[in-house]
Amino acid sequence: MNDTQLILASASPRRRELLSLTGLPFTVDAPHVDEHCTLPPREAVREISRRKALASAKMHPGKVILAADTLVSVNETALGKPRDEADAFRMLQSLSGRWHQVYTGVSVVDAQGQLRSEVAVTDVHFEVMSEEAIRRYIATGEPMDKAGAYAVQGVAGLWIDDLRGSHTNVIGLPMALTRCMLEGCGLLSAAPRSC
């Protein structure tokens, strides 16, 4: 059995890459939870990240659990991962030429079983994308497993002309918030401030 103290309750390769930046050893073990939620996006990501963290904590008592959930939202309407290319086209068209929000709920269960959940929000603006540009982007395959049908760190970055908030939040794990929450669990050197 692996004796790492930290469990990442997410199968996302992007979250795995971001968490590795902390230098902390961790194990990935994503629980299967019901991700259906009818709450508004900010509350939904908090709730789903809580579900993931608590489910993982049951499987790994005494460990620190980190879970996250990300949603893209336009006018408080959540955009999940596209079902197919037509759905991706619809999503990208709704983002074209306008601001939207990216919400990530981050939940941590400490080694004593105490749960803490926070939400990060980032405002993102897309330049106008032509229908042809959207089709070319979809043809890359990049949008198909991403919330909101895009990856800020990928080809979609060609159309993102403004971003206010955490860049890593848009990728799927707001690192400043995550660092702060892990400090609260004693896994990183705590800074003399509150998060």
CSV table of C-alpha atoms in Angstrom, one decimal:
chain,number,residue,atom,x,y,z
A,1,MET,CA,0.0,0.0,0.0
A,2,ASN,CA,1.3,3.5,-0.9
A,3,ASP,CA,2.2,5.5,2.2
A,4,THR,CA,1.9,9.0,0.7
A,5,GLN,CA,0.0,11.4,2.9
A,6,LEU,CA,-1.9,13.2,0.1
A,7,ILE,CA,-4.5,11.7,-2.2
A,8,LEU,CA,-5.7,13.5,-5.3
A,9,ALA,CA,-9.3,12.5,-5.8
A,10,SER,CA,-9.3,13.4,-9.5
A,11,ALA,CA,-8.5,11.5,-12.7
A,12,SER,CA,-7.7,14.8,-14.6
A,13,PRO,CA,-4.2,14.7,-16.1
A,14,ARG,CA,-4.2,18.5,-15.9
A,15,ARG,CA,-4.9,18.6,-12.1
A,16,ARG,CA,-2.2,15.9,-11.7
A,17,GLU,CA,0.3,18.1,-13.6
A,18,LEU,CA,-0.6,21.2,-11.6
A,19,LEU,CA,-0.5,19.4,-8.2
A,20,SER,CA,3.0,18.0,-9.1
A,21,LEU,CA,4.2,21.6,-9.1
A,22,THR,CA,3.9,21.7,-5.3
A,23,GLY,CA,6.7,19.1,-5.0
A,24,LEU,CA,4.5,17.0,-2.7
A,25,PRO,CA,4.3,13.3,-3.3
A,26,PHE,CA,0.7,12.2,-3.9
A,27,THR,CA,-1.4,9.3,-5.1
A,28,VAL,CA,-4.2,9.6,-7.6
A,29,ASP,CA,-7.4,7.8,-6.6
A,30,ALA,CA,-10.6,9.2,-8.2
A,31,PRO,CA,-13.8,8.0,-6.6
A,32,HIS,CA,-16.9,7.5,-8.6
A,33,VAL,CA,-19.5,9.9,-7.4
A,34,ASP,CA,-22.8,11.3,-8.8
A,35,GLU,CA,-21.8,14.5,-10.5
A,36,HIS,CA,-25.3,15.6,-11.4
A,37,CYS,CA,-26.2,18.8,-9.6
A,38,THR,CA,-28.9,21.4,-10.3
A,39,LEU,CA,-27.4,24.1,-8.1
A,40,PRO,CA,-26.1,27.3,-9.7
A,41,PRO,CA,-22.5,26.9,-11.0
A,42,ARG,CA,-20.7,28.4,-7.9
A,43,GLU,CA,-22.6,26.1,-5.5
A,44,ALA,CA,-22.5,23.1,-7.9
A,45,VAL,CA,-18.7,23.0,-8.1
A,46,ARG,CA,-18.4,23.3,-4.3
A,47,GLU,CA,-20.9,20.5,-3.8
A,48,ILE,CA,-19.4,18.1,-6.3
A,49,SER,CA,-15.9,18.7,-5.0
A,50,ARG,CA,-17.2,17.9,-1.5
A,51,ARG,CA,-18.8,14.7,-2.7
A,52,LYS,CA,-15.5,13.6,-4.3
A,53,ALA,CA,-13.4,14.5,-1.2
A,54,LEU,CA,-15.7,12.8,1.2
A,55,ALA,CA,-16.0,9.7,-0.9
A,56,SER,CA,-12.2,9.5,-1.1
A,57,ALA,CA,-11.8,10.2,2.6
A,58,LYS,CA,-13.9,7.1,3.3
A,59,MET,CA,-11.5,5.0,1.3
A,60,HIS,CA,-8.3,6.6,2.7
A,61,PRO,CA,-8.9,7.4,6.4
A,62,GLY,CA,-6.0,9.4,8.0
A,63,LYS,CA,-4.9,10.8,4.7
A,64,VAL,CA,-5.2,14.3,3.3
A,65,ILE,CA,-7.7,14.4,0.4
A,66,LEU,CA,-7.7,17.0,-2.3
A,67,ALA,CA,-10.7,17.1,-4.7
A,68,ALA,CA,-11.8,19.6,-7.3
A,69,ASP,CA,-14.6,20.3,-9.8
A,70,THR,CA,-14.6,22.9,-12.6
A,71,LEU,CA,-17.5,24.4,-14.6
A,72,VAL,CA,-17.6,27.0,-17.3
A,73,SER,CA,-20.6,29.3,-17.0
A,74,VAL,CA,-22.2,31.9,-19.3
A,75,ASN,CA,-24.9,34.0,-17.7
A,76,GLU,CA,-25.0,31.5,-14.8
A,77,THR,CA,-25.7,28.6,-17.2
A,78,ALA,CA,-23.2,25.8,-16.7
A,79,LEU,CA,-21.3,24.4,-19.7
A,80,GLY,CA,-20.0,20.9,-18.9
A,81,LYS,CA,-18.0,18.7,-21.2
A,82,PRO,CA,-19.5,18.5,-24.7
A,83,ARG,CA,-21.5,15.4,-25.6
A,84,ASP,CA,-20.5,15.5,-29.3
A,85,GLU,CA,-19.1,17.9,-31.9
A,86,ALA,CA,-22.5,19.7,-32.4
A,87,ASP,CA,-22.6,20.3,-28.6
A,88,ALA,CA,-19.0,21.6,-28.7
A,89,PHE,CA,-19.9,24.0,-31.5
A,90,ARG,CA,-22.9,25.3,-29.6
A,91,MET,CA,-20.8,25.9,-26.5
A,92,LEU,CA,-18.0,27.7,-28.4
A,93,GLN,CA,-20.5,29.8,-30.3
A,94,SER,CA,-22.0,30.9,-26.9
A,95,LEU,CA,-18.5,31.9,-25.7
A,96,SER,CA,-17.5,33.8,-28.8
A,97,GLY,CA,-17.1,37.5,-28.4
A,98,ARG,CA,-18.1,37.6,-24.7
A,99,TRP,CA,-17.1,37.2,-21.1
A,100,HIS,CA,-17.8,34.0,-19.1
A,101,GLN,CA,-16.8,32.6,-15.8
A,102,VAL,CA,-14.8,29.5,-14.8
A,103,TYR,CA,-15.6,28.2,-11.3
A,104,THR,CA,-13.6,25.6,-9.5
A,105,GLY,CA,-14.6,24.1,-6.3
A,106,VAL,CA,-11.7,22.8,-4.2
A,107,SER,CA,-12.3,20.6,-1.2
A,108,VAL,CA,-9.8,19.3,1.3
A,109,VAL,CA,-10.3,16.7,4.0
A,110,ASP,CA,-7.4,16.8,6.5
A,111,ALA,CA,-5.9,13.8,8.3
A,112,GLN,CA,-8.4,14.2,11.1
A,113,GLY,CA,-11.4,14.1,8.8
A,114,GLN,CA,-12.2,17.8,8.8
A,115,LEU,CA,-13.6,19.1,5.5
A,116,ARG,CA,-13.0,22.6,4.0
A,117,SER,CA,-14.4,23.8,0.7
A,118,GLU,CA,-13.7,26.9,-1.3
A,119,VAL,CA,-14.5,28.2,-4.7
A,120,ALA,CA,-12.3,30.2,-7.1
A,121,VAL,CA,-13.7,32.2,-10.0
A,122,THR,CA,-11.9,33.5,-13.1
A,123,ASP,CA,-13.4,35.8,-15.7
A,124,VAL,CA,-12.4,34.9,-19.3
A,125,HIS,CA,-13.1,36.8,-22.5
A,126,PHE,CA,-13.0,35.3,-26.0
A,127,GLU,CA,-12.6,37.3,-29.1
A,128,VAL,CA,-15.2,36.6,-31.8
A,129,MET,CA,-14.6,33.2,-33.4
A,130,SER,CA,-15.9,32.6,-36.9
A,131,GLU,CA,-17.9,29.5,-37.6
A,132,GLU,CA,-15.0,28.2,-39.7
A,133,ALA,CA,-12.6,28.8,-36.8
A,134,ILE,CA,-14.8,27.0,-34.4
A,135,ARG,CA,-15.1,24.0,-36.8
A,136,ARG,CA,-11.3,23.9,-37.2
A,137,TYR,CA,-10.8,24.0,-33.5
A,138,ILE,CA,-13.2,21.2,-32.9
A,139,ALA,CA,-11.4,19.2,-35.6
A,140,THR,CA,-8.3,19.2,-33.4
A,141,GLY,CA,-10.2,17.1,-30.8
A,142,GLU,CA,-9.1,19.3,-28.0
A,143,PRO,CA,-12.6,20.6,-26.9
A,144,MET,CA,-14.1,17.1,-26.5
A,145,ASP,CA,-13.1,16.4,-22.9
A,146,LYS,CA,-13.0,19.9,-21.5
A,147,ALA,CA,-15.6,21.9,-19.5
A,148,GLY,CA,-16.9,24.6,-21.8
A,149,ALA,CA,-15.3,22.8,-24.8
A,150,TYR,CA,-11.9,24.5,-24.6
A,151,ALA,CA,-8.5,24.4,-22.9
A,152,VAL,CA,-7.0,27.8,-22.1
A,153,GLN,CA,-3.5,26.3,-22.3
A,154,GLY,CA,-4.2,24.8,-25.7
A,155,VAL,CA,-5.3,26.0,-29.2
A,156,ALA,CA,-8.2,28.0,-27.6
A,157,GLY,CA,-5.7,30.4,-26.2
A,158,LEU,CA,-5.5,31.9,-29.7
A,159,TRP,CA,-9.0,33.5,-29.0
A,160,ILE,CA,-8.6,34.4,-25.3
A,161,ASP,CA,-7.8,38.1,-25.2
A,162,ASP,CA,-8.4,38.8,-21.5
A,163,LEU,CA,-8.4,36.8,-18.3
A,164,ARG,CA,-9.1,38.1,-14.8
A,165,GLY,CA,-8.2,35.8,-11.9
A,166,SER,CA,-6.3,32.6,-11.6
A,167,HIS,CA,-5.0,31.2,-14.9
A,168,THR,CA,-4.6,27.7,-13.3
A,169,ASN,CA,-8.2,27.9,-12.1
A,170,VAL,CA,-9.2,27.8,-15.8
A,171,ILE,CA,-7.0,24.7,-16.3
A,172,GLY,CA,-8.8,23.0,-13.4
A,173,LEU,CA,-6.9,23.7,-10.1
A,174,PRO,CA,-6.4,27.2,-8.7
A,175,MET,CA,-2.9,26.8,-7.4
A,176,ALA,CA,-2.7,29.7,-4.9
A,177,LEU,CA,-5.9,28.5,-3.2
A,178,THR,CA,-4.8,24.9,-3.3
A,179,ARG,CA,-1.4,25.8,-1.7
A,180,CYS,CA,-3.2,27.7,1.0
A,181,MET,CA,-5.6,24.9,1.7
A,182,LEU,CA,-2.7,22.3,1.8
A,183,GLU,CA,-0.8,24.6,4.2
A,184,GLY,CA,-3.8,24.5,6.5
A,185,CYS,CA,-3.4,20.7,6.5
A,186,GLY,CA,0.3,21.0,7.4
A,187,LEU,CA,1.5,19.6,4.1
A,188,LEU,CA,3.4,22.8,3.0
A,189,SER,CA,5.2,25.4,5.0
A,190,ALA,CA,2.4,27.7,6.2
A,191,ALA,CA,2.8,31.3,5.4
A,192,PRO,CA,2.0,33.7,8.3
A,193,ARG,CA,-1.3,34.8,6.8
A,194,SER,CA,-4.8,33.5,6.4
A,195,CYS,CA,-6.2,32.3,3.1
